[in-house]
PDB file of C-alpha atoms and ligand atoms in Angstrom:
ATOM      1  CA  MET T 899      52.958 -67.672  92.902  1.00  0.00           C
ATOM      2  CA  PHE T 900      50.793 -70.132  95.070  1.00  0.00           C
ATOM      3  CA  ASN T 901      52.993 -72.770  96.856  1.00  0.00           C
ATOM      4  CA  LEU T 902      51.102 -75.204  99.318  1.00  0.00           C
ATOM      5  CA  ILE T 903      52.575 -78.317 100.837  1.00  0.00           C
ATOM      6  CA  LEU T 904      49.956 -81.147 101.546  1.00  0.00           C
ATOM      7  CA  PHE T 905      50.857 -82.898 104.679  1.00  0.00           C
ATOM      8  CA  GLY T 906      49.861 -86.047 106.792  1.00  0.00           C
ATOM      9  CA  PRO T 907      50.959 -89.604 107.180  1.00  0.00           C
ATOM     10  CA  PRO T 908      51.150 -92.120 105.092  1.00  0.00           C
ATOM     11  CA  GLY T 909      48.111 -93.253 103.330  1.00  0.00           C
ATOM     12  CA  SER T 910      46.392 -90.404 104.419  1.00  0.00           C
ATOM     13  CA  GLY T 911      45.399 -89.081 101.088  1.00  0.00           C
ATOM     14  CA  LYS T 912      48.114 -86.673 100.224  1.00  0.00           C
ATOM     15  CA  GLY T 913      48.478 -88.392  96.737  1.00  0.00           C
ATOM     16  CA  THR T 914      44.981 -88.751  96.038  1.00  0.00           C
ATOM     17  CA  GLN T 915      43.901 -85.327  96.927  1.00  0.00           C
ATOM     18  CA  SER T 916      46.982 -83.661  95.069  1.00  0.00           C
ATOM     19  CA  ASP T 917      45.967 -85.106  91.667  1.00  0.00           C
ATOM     20  CA  LYS T 918      42.725 -83.415  92.085  1.00  0.00           C
ATOM     21  CA  LEU T 919      44.025 -80.000  93.133  1.00  0.00           C
ATOM     22  CA  VAL T 920      46.834 -79.757  90.705  1.00  0.00           C
ATOM     23  CA  GLY T 921      43.864 -80.154  88.348  1.00  0.00           C
ATOM     24  CA  LYS T 922      41.820 -77.578  89.466  1.00  0.00           C
ATOM     25  CA  TYR T 923      44.352 -74.694  90.747  1.00  0.00           C
ATOM     26  CA  GLY T 924      46.612 -75.066  88.291  1.00  0.00           C
ATOM     27  CA  LEU T 925      50.063 -75.973  90.176  1.00  0.00           C
ATOM     28  CA  ILE T 926      52.783 -78.193  89.532  1.00  0.00           C
ATOM     29  CA  HIS T 927      52.415 -81.239  91.742  1.00  0.00           C
ATOM     30  CA  LEU T 928      55.854 -82.290  93.197  1.00  0.00           C
ATOM     31  CA  SER T 929      55.387 -85.584  94.946  1.00  0.00           C
ATOM     32  CA  THR T 930      58.957 -87.108  96.182  1.00  0.00           C
ATOM     33  CA  GLY T 931      57.260 -90.442  96.365  1.00  0.00           C
ATOM     34  CA  ASN T 932      56.363 -90.645  92.448  1.00  0.00           C
ATOM     35  CA  LEU T 933      59.916 -89.028  91.730  1.00  0.00           C
ATOM     36  CA  LEU T 934      61.261 -91.901  93.948  1.00  0.00           C
ATOM     37  CA  ARG T 935      59.414 -94.650  92.283  1.00  0.00           C
ATOM     38  CA  GLU T 936      59.921 -93.180  88.956  1.00  0.00           C
ATOM     39  CA  GLU T 937      63.923 -93.914  89.800  1.00  0.00           C
ATOM     40  CA  ILE T 938      63.267 -97.350  91.100  1.00  0.00           C
ATOM     41  CA  ALA T 939      61.378 -98.204  87.655  1.00  0.00           C
ATOM     42  CA  GLU T 940      64.406 -97.126  85.763  1.00  0.00           C
ATOM     43  CA  LYS T 941      66.467 -98.951  88.074  1.00  0.00           C
ATOM     44  CA  THR T 942      68.994 -95.786  88.498  1.00  0.00           C
ATOM     45  CA  PRO T 943      71.608 -96.106  91.123  1.00  0.00           C
ATOM     46  CA  LEU T 944      69.584 -93.393  93.101  1.00  0.00           C
ATOM     47  CA  GLY T 945      66.424 -95.629  92.647  1.00  0.00           C
ATOM     48  CA  ILE T 946      68.339 -98.978  93.707  1.00  0.00           C
ATOM     49  CA  GLU T 947      69.662 -97.185  96.803  1.00  0.00           C
ATOM     50  CA  ALA T 948      66.153 -95.586  97.216  1.00  0.00           C
ATOM     51  CA  LYS T 949      64.016 -99.126  97.203  1.00  0.00           C
ATOM     52  CA  SER T 950      66.259-100.538 100.007  1.00  0.00           C
ATOM     53  CA  LEU T 951      65.434 -97.861 102.378  1.00  0.00           C
ATOM     54  CA  MET T 952      61.604 -97.528 101.069  1.00  0.00           C
ATOM     55  CA  ASP T 953      61.281-101.590 101.454  1.00  0.00           C
ATOM     56  CA  LYS T 954      61.905-101.174 105.111  1.00  0.00           C
ATOM     57  CA  GLY T 955      59.607 -98.014 106.007  1.00  0.00           C
ATOM     58  CA  GLN T 956      62.759 -95.728 106.068  1.00  0.00           C
ATOM     59  CA  LEU T 957      63.402 -92.259 104.979  1.00  0.00           C
ATOM     60  CA  VAL T 958      65.636 -91.806 101.772  1.00  0.00           C
ATOM     61  CA  PRO T 959      68.692 -89.497 102.613  1.00  0.00           C
ATOM     62  CA  ASP T 960      67.745 -85.527 103.066  1.00  0.00           C
ATOM     63  CA  GLU T 961      70.323 -84.577 100.165  1.00  0.00           C
ATOM     64  CA  VAL T 962      68.641 -86.763  97.735  1.00  0.00           C
ATOM     65  CA  VAL T 963      65.271 -85.614  97.958  1.00  0.00           C
ATOM     66  CA  ILE T 964      66.329 -81.962  98.310  1.00  0.00           C
ATOM     67  CA  GLY T 965      68.052 -82.217  95.070  1.00  0.00           C
ATOM     68  CA  MET T 966      65.447 -84.109  93.473  1.00  0.00           C
ATOM     69  CA  ILE T 967      63.237 -80.801  94.514  1.00  0.00           C
ATOM     70  CA  ASP T 968      65.647 -78.364  93.464  1.00  0.00           C
ATOM     71  CA  SER T 969      65.815 -79.820  89.901  1.00  0.00           C
ATOM     72  CA  SER T 970      62.097 -80.093  89.578  1.00  0.00           C
ATOM     73  CA  LEU T 971      62.089 -76.143  90.542  1.00  0.00           C
ATOM     74  CA  GLU T 972      64.611 -75.465  88.068  1.00  0.00           C
ATOM     75  CA  HIS T 973      62.700 -77.652  85.173  1.00  0.00           C
ATOM     76  CA  HIS T 974      59.311 -75.773  85.771  1.00  0.00           C
ATOM     77  CA  LYS T 975      60.686 -71.939  86.080  1.00  0.00           C
ATOM     78  CA  ASP T 976      57.443 -70.497  84.801  1.00  0.00           C
ATOM     79  CA  ALA T 977      55.166 -72.547  86.988  1.00  0.00           C
ATOM     80  CA  LYS T 978      52.276 -70.410  88.709  1.00  0.00           C
ATOM     81  CA  GLY T 979      52.690 -72.502  91.977  1.00  0.00           C
ATOM     82  CA  PHE T 980      53.860 -75.731  93.364  1.00  0.00           C
ATOM     83  CA  LEU T 981      51.954 -78.471  95.563  1.00  0.00           C
ATOM     84  CA  PHE T 982      54.467 -80.038  97.630  1.00  0.00           C
ATOM     85  CA  ASP T 983      53.032 -83.916  98.271  1.00  0.00           C
ATOM     86  CA  GLY T 984      55.319 -86.083 100.749  1.00  0.00           C
ATOM     87  CA  PHE T 985      57.858 -83.271 101.387  1.00  0.00           C
ATOM     88  CA  PRO T 986      59.282 -82.036 102.914  1.00  0.00           C
ATOM     89  CA  ARG T 987      59.356 -85.142 105.959  1.00  0.00           C
ATOM     90  CA  THR T 988      62.009 -83.642 108.012  1.00  0.00           C
ATOM     91  CA  ILE T 989      63.163 -80.564 109.431  1.00  0.00           C
ATOM     92  CA  ALA T 990      66.170 -80.176 107.230  1.00  0.00           C
ATOM     93  CA  GLN T 991      64.171 -80.761 104.443  1.00  0.00           C
ATOM     94  CA  ALA T 992      61.752 -77.803 105.392  1.00  0.00           C
ATOM     95  CA  ARG T 993      64.824 -75.258 106.251  1.00  0.00           C
ATOM     96  CA  ALA T 994      66.506 -76.326 102.509  1.00  0.00           C
ATOM     97  CA  LEU T 995      62.728 -75.623 100.757  1.00  0.00           C
ATOM     98  CA  ASP T 996      62.456 -72.406 102.414  1.00  0.00           C
ATOM     99  CA  LYS T 997      66.136 -71.302 100.963  1.00  0.00           C
ATOM    100  CA  LEU T 998      65.282 -72.757  97.491  1.00  0.00           C
ATOM    101  CA  LEU T 999      61.790 -70.854  97.288  1.00  0.00           C
ATOM    102  CA  GLU T1000      63.624 -67.612  98.964  1.00  0.00           C
ATOM    103  CA  LEU T1001      66.535 -67.855  96.085  1.00  0.00           C
ATOM    104  CA  LYS T1002      63.197 -67.540  93.708  1.00  0.00           C
ATOM    105  CA  LYS T1003      61.712 -64.751  95.666  1.00  0.00           C
ATOM    106  CA  THR T1004      58.776 -66.633  96.830  1.00  0.00           C
ATOM    107  CA  GLY T1005      57.940 -68.689  99.755  1.00  0.00           C
ATOM    108  CA  ILE T1006      55.184 -71.477 101.150  1.00  0.00           C
ATOM    109  CA  ASN T1007      52.075 -69.829 101.544  1.00  0.00           C
ATOM    110  CA  THR T1008      50.278 -72.467 103.038  1.00  0.00           C
ATOM    111  CA  VAL T1009      50.486 -75.881 104.803  1.00  0.00           C
ATOM    112  CA  ILE T1010      47.267 -78.200 104.939  1.00  0.00           C
ATOM    113  CA  SER T1011      47.389 -81.212 107.034  1.00  0.00           C
ATOM    114  CA  LEU T1012      44.954 -84.164 106.468  1.00  0.00           C
ATOM    115  CA  ASP T1013      43.933 -85.834 109.743  1.00  0.00           C
ATOM    116  CA  VAL T1014      43.088 -89.412 109.702  1.00  0.00           C
ATOM    117  CA  GLY T1015      42.975 -92.262 112.369  1.00  0.00           C
ATOM    118  CA  GLU T1016      46.087 -95.080 112.412  1.00  0.00           C
ATOM    119  CA  GLU T1017      43.708 -97.940 111.922  1.00  0.00           C
ATOM    120  CA  GLU T1018      42.096 -96.335 109.164  1.00  0.00           C
ATOM    121  CA  LEU T1019      45.134 -95.421 107.884  1.00  0.00           C
ATOM    122  CA  ILE T1020      46.672 -99.196 107.940  1.00  0.00           C
ATOM    123  CA  GLN T1021      43.567-100.413 105.999  1.00  0.00           C
ATOM    124  CA  ARG T1022      44.193 -98.094 103.170  1.00  0.00           C
ATOM    125  CA  LEU T1023      47.571 -98.764 102.809  1.00  0.00           C
ATOM    126  CA  LEU T1024      47.234-102.753 102.909  1.00  0.00           C
ATOM    127  CA  ASN T1025      44.361-102.107 100.497  1.00  0.00           C
ATOM    128  CA  ARG T1026      46.380-100.048  98.337  1.00  0.00           C
ATOM    129  CA  GLY T1027      49.006-102.962  98.730  1.00  0.00           C
ATOM    130  CA  LYS T1028      46.561-105.649  96.854  1.00  0.00           C
ATOM    131  CA  THR T1029      46.909-103.835  93.974  1.00  0.00           C
ATOM    132  CA  SER T1030      49.830-101.469  93.417  1.00  0.00           C
ATOM    133  CA  GLY T1031      52.397-103.518  93.970  1.00  0.00           C
ATOM    134  CA  ARG T1032      54.116-101.468  96.187  1.00  0.00           C
ATOM    135  CA  SER T1033      56.398-103.414  98.834  1.00  0.00           C
ATOM    136  CA  ASP T1034      56.145-101.143 101.252  1.00  0.00           C
ATOM    137  CA  ASP T1035      52.311-101.448 101.309  1.00  0.00           C
ATOM    138  CA  THR T1036      51.935-105.134 101.675  1.00  0.00           C
ATOM    139  CA  ASP T1037      53.770-105.885 105.029  1.00  0.00           C
ATOM    140  CA  GLU T1038      51.765-104.436 108.292  1.00  0.00           C
ATOM    141  CA  ILE T1039      55.297-104.259 110.275  1.00  0.00           C
ATOM    142  CA  VAL T1040      56.701-101.869 107.607  1.00  0.00           C
ATOM    143  CA  ILE T1041      53.598 -99.909 107.637  1.00  0.00           C
ATOM    144  CA  ARG T1042      53.973 -99.419 111.353  1.00  0.00           C
ATOM    145  CA  LYS T1043      57.697 -98.751 110.830  1.00  0.00           C
ATOM    146  CA  ARG T1044      56.388 -95.783 108.682  1.00  0.00           C
ATOM    147  CA  PHE T1045      54.148 -94.599 111.039  1.00  0.00           C
ATOM    148  CA  ALA T1046      57.123 -94.519 113.803  1.00  0.00           C
ATOM    149  CA  VAL T1047      59.477 -92.633 111.237  1.00  0.00           C
ATOM    150  CA  TYR T1048      56.350 -90.251 110.505  1.00  0.00           C
ATOM    151  CA  ASN T1049      55.889 -89.528 114.382  1.00  0.00           C
ATOM    152  CA  ASN T1050      59.651 -88.983 114.860  1.00  0.00           C
ATOM    153  CA  GLU T1051      61.355 -87.441 112.013  1.00  0.00           C
ATOM    154  CA  THR T1052      58.069 -85.690 110.147  1.00  0.00           C
ATOM    155  CA  THR T1053      55.712 -84.491 113.040  1.00  0.00           C
ATOM    156  CA  PRO T1054      58.510 -81.778 114.086  1.00  0.00           C
ATOM    157  CA  VAL T1055      57.867 -80.276 110.705  1.00  0.00           C
ATOM    158  CA  ALA T1056      54.324 -79.725 111.721  1.00  0.00           C
ATOM    159  CA  GLU T1057      55.503 -77.904 114.741  1.00  0.00           C
ATOM    160  CA  TYR T1058      58.155 -75.488 112.076  1.00  0.00           C
ATOM    161  CA  TYR T1059      55.153 -74.541 110.063  1.00  0.00           C
ATOM    162  CA  LYS T1060      52.905 -73.890 113.025  1.00  0.00           C
ATOM    163  CA  LYS T1061      55.528 -71.039 114.490  1.00  0.00           C
ATOM    164  CA  ALA T1062      55.354 -69.826 111.118  1.00  0.00           C
ATOM    165  CA  ARG T1063      51.474 -69.645 111.341  1.00  0.00           C
ATOM    166  CA  LYS T1064      51.419 -71.360 108.156  1.00  0.00           C
ATOM    167  CA  PHE T1065      49.687 -74.826 109.552  1.00  0.00           C
ATOM    168  CA  GLN T1066      46.243 -75.754 109.034  1.00  0.00           C
ATOM    169  CA  SER T1067      44.616 -79.328 109.862  1.00  0.00           C
ATOM    170  CA  VAL T1068      41.795 -80.649 108.142  1.00  0.00           C
ATOM    171  CA  LYS T1069      39.462 -83.911 108.568  1.00  0.00           C
ATOM    172  CA  GLY T1070      41.112 -86.586 106.226  1.00  0.00           C
ATOM    173  CA  GLU T1071      38.295 -89.121 106.938  1.00  0.00           C
ATOM    174  CA  GLY T1072      35.137 -89.294 104.398  1.00  0.00           C
ATOM    175  CA  THR T1073      34.626 -89.970 100.957  1.00  0.00           C
ATOM    176  CA  VAL T1074      37.848 -88.578  98.481  1.00  0.00           C
ATOM    177  CA  ASP T1075      34.669 -85.843  97.075  1.00  0.00           C
ATOM    178  CA  GLU T1076      34.113 -84.862 100.619  1.00  0.00           C
ATOM    179  CA  ILE T1077      38.001 -84.020 101.418  1.00  0.00           C
ATOM    180  CA  PHE T1078      38.166 -82.592  98.447  1.00  0.00           C
ATOM    181  CA  GLU T1079      35.601 -79.963  98.798  1.00  0.00           C
ATOM    182  CA  THR T1080      36.910 -79.216 102.421  1.00  0.00           C
ATOM    183  CA  LEU T1081      40.323 -78.626 100.751  1.00  0.00           C
ATOM    184  CA  CYS T1082      38.914 -76.144  97.892  1.00  0.00           C
ATOM    185  CA  ARG T1083      37.338 -74.267 100.710  1.00  0.00           C
ATOM    186  CA  VAL T1084      40.790 -73.521 102.623  1.00  0.00           C
ATOM    187  CA  MET T1085      42.701 -72.769  99.122  1.00  0.00           C
ATOM    188  CA  ASP T1086      40.027 -70.632  97.979  1.00  0.00           C
ATOM    189  CA  LYS T1087      40.222 -68.396 101.019  1.00  0.00           C
ATOM    190  CA  LYS T1088      44.022 -68.665 101.471  1.00  0.00           C
ATOM    191  CA  MET T1089      44.626 -67.546  97.735  1.00  0.00           C
ATOM    192  CA  LYS T1090      42.565 -64.730  98.647  1.00  0.00           C
ATOM    193  CA  GLN T1091      44.595 -63.348 101.465  1.00  0.00           C
TER     194      GLN T1091
HETATM  195  P1  B4P F1147      54.829 -91.293  99.679  1.00  0.00           P
HETATM  196  O1  B4P F1147      54.854 -91.958  98.076  1.00  0.00           O
HETATM  197  O2  B4P F1147      54.866 -89.859 100.052  1.00  0.00           O
HETATM  198  O3  B4P F1147      53.274 -91.980 100.035  1.00  0.00           O
HETATM  199  P2  B4P F1147      52.603 -92.269 101.322  1.00  0.00           P
HETATM  200  O4  B4P F1147      53.010 -91.183 102.337  1.00  0.00           O
HETATM  201  O5  B4P F1147      52.415 -93.488 101.378  1.00  0.00           O
HETATM  202  O6  B4P F1147      50.386 -91.781 100.625  1.00  0.00           O
HETATM  203  P3  B4P F1147      49.844 -90.814 100.806  1.00  0.00           P
HETATM  204  O7  B4P F1147      49.592 -89.953 101.503  1.00  0.00           O
HETATM  205  O8  B4P F1147      50.160 -90.011  99.786  1.00  0.00           O
HETATM  206  O9  B4P F1147      48.443 -91.624 100.514  1.00  0.00           O
HETATM  207  P4  B4P F1147      47.475 -91.893  98.945  1.00  0.00           P
HETATM  208  O10 B4P F1147      46.642 -90.725  98.647  1.00  0.00           O
HETATM  209  O11 B4P F1147      48.136 -92.586  97.865  1.00  0.00           O
HETATM  210  O12 B4P F1147      55.913 -92.215 100.187  1.00  0.00           O
HETATM  211  C1  B4P F1147      56.565 -93.477  99.978  1.00  0.00           C
HETATM  212  C2  B4P F1147      57.931 -93.609 100.524  1.00  0.00           C
HETATM  213  O13 B4P F1147      58.619 -92.807  99.776  1.00  0.00           O
HETATM  214  C3  B4P F1147      58.206 -93.132 101.714  1.00  0.00           C
HETATM  215  O14 B4P F1147      57.970 -94.049 103.171  1.00  0.00           O
HETATM  216  C4  B4P F1147      59.741 -92.871 102.132  1.00  0.00           C
HETATM  217  O15 B4P F1147      60.386 -93.923 101.924  1.00  0.00           O
HETATM  218  C5  B4P F1147      59.751 -92.320 100.714  1.00  0.00           C
HETATM  219  N1  B4P F1147      59.881 -90.802 100.437  1.00  0.00           N
HETATM  220  C6  B4P F1147      58.732 -90.057  99.592  1.00  0.00           C
HETATM  221  N2  B4P F1147      59.093 -88.829 100.220  1.00  0.00           N
HETATM  222  C7  B4P F1147      60.390 -88.624 100.915  1.00  0.00           C
HETATM  223  C8  B4P F1147      60.970 -87.562 101.407  1.00  0.00           C
HETATM  224  N3  B4P F1147      60.897 -86.114 101.237  1.00  0.00           N
HETATM  225  N4  B4P F1147      61.874 -87.819 102.214  1.00  0.00           N
HETATM  226  C9  B4P F1147      62.464 -88.936 102.503  1.00  0.00           C
HETATM  227  N5  B4P F1147      61.763 -89.986 102.230  1.00  0.00           N
HETATM  228  C10 B4P F1147      60.517 -90.091 101.207  1.00  0.00           C
HETATM  229  O16 B4P F1147      46.034 -92.674  99.704  1.00  0.00           O
HETATM  230  C11 B4P F1147      46.767 -94.001 100.149  1.00  0.00           C
HETATM  231  C12 B4P F1147      45.418 -95.199  99.760  1.00  0.00           C
HETATM  232  O17 B4P F1147      44.161 -94.635 100.276  1.00  0.00           O
HETATM  233  C13 B4P F1147      45.280 -95.131  98.574  1.00  0.00           C
HETATM  234  O18 B4P F1147      44.983 -96.523  97.957  1.00  0.00           O
HETATM  235  C14 B4P F1147      43.938 -94.245  98.115  1.00  0.00           C
HETATM  236  O19 B4P F1147      43.143 -94.861  97.290  1.00  0.00           O
HETATM  237  C15 B4P F1147      43.167 -94.326  99.740  1.00  0.00           C
HETATM  238  N6  B4P F1147      42.593 -93.320  99.827  1.00  0.00           N
HETATM  239  C16 B4P F1147      42.913 -91.839  99.801  1.00  0.00           C
HETATM  240  N7  B4P F1147      41.757 -91.213 100.208  1.00  0.00           N
HETATM  241  C17 B4P F1147      40.844 -91.914 100.822  1.00  0.00           C
HETATM  242  C18 B4P F1147      39.674 -91.913 101.411  1.00  0.00           C
HETATM  243  N8  B4P F1147      39.276 -90.559 101.601  1.00  0.00           N
HETATM  244  N9  B4P F1147      38.978 -93.043 101.937  1.00  0.00           N
HETATM  245  C19 B4P F1147      39.654 -94.052 101.539  1.00  0.00           C
HETATM  246  N10 B4P F1147      40.635 -94.512 101.232  1.00  0.00           N
HETATM  247  C20 B4P F1147      41.219 -93.306 100.481  1.00  0.00           C
END
C-alpha cells in the first residue's frame, strides 16, 4: 500500500492536484471537505451541524471527521493506497489516522505540502466563490478566519510529520500542470523507496 497526505492551507490546490494524482497512481481519494459537502447536500443531521461550522471558517469536530475516514477506509478494503486530502487537520486527527492505519498493518508513506502565499490563496478562494456557490469562499473575513484556524490548529500537524521524517514541501504556485509535474517527481521517488 502507498498512503499519501496532501497538505497545505485552504486554497493551496489540494483538491485540484488530488484529482490528477489519483488518476495517475490509482489511489483512493479521501477528501474530508468533499465528504462533508456531500452530507450538507443531503441535509443529514451531520451535514447541518457541519455547515454551520464551515460557514464560519471553523473546523468540524475531530470525532466527526475521524468517523468519516474510518468508514471510508472500511469501505475500500482492497485499495492499493489512499490519498488523504484536507485530513488530518489537527494533531488529534493525525494520531487517530496513525492508529487506524496501524490496525490495517499499514501507515503514512509521505506528506507533501503545497506552499502558496496568503494573498494568492485569498484571490484563488474568492475566484472559486464566484462560481462554486461555496459560502466559505465568498466572504474575505471567513477566508481569513480559515487561515487563522490553519495557522493555530493545522500547522502543528506539519511538525508531527516532520518529527517522523515524512514531511516535504513543494512550491504550490505556478500552473496546475507545472505543480502536478513536481508532485509526480516526488511521488515517483518516494514510491521507489
Ligand atoms: P476543504 O474542502 O479541504 O478545502 P480547501 O482547503 O478550501 O481547498 P483546497 O486546498 O482543496 O483547494 P482547491 O484545490 O480546491 O475544506 C473546506 C472546509 O471543510 C474547512 O474549512 C473545514 O471547515 C471543513 N473540513 C474539511 N476537512 C476537515 C477536517 N479534517 N477537520 C475539520 N474540518 C474539516 O483550490 C482552490 C482554488 O484554487 C480552486 O478554485 C482552484 O481552481 C484554484 N487553483 C488550484 N490550483 C491553482 C493554481 N495552480 N493556480 C491558480 N489557481 C489554482
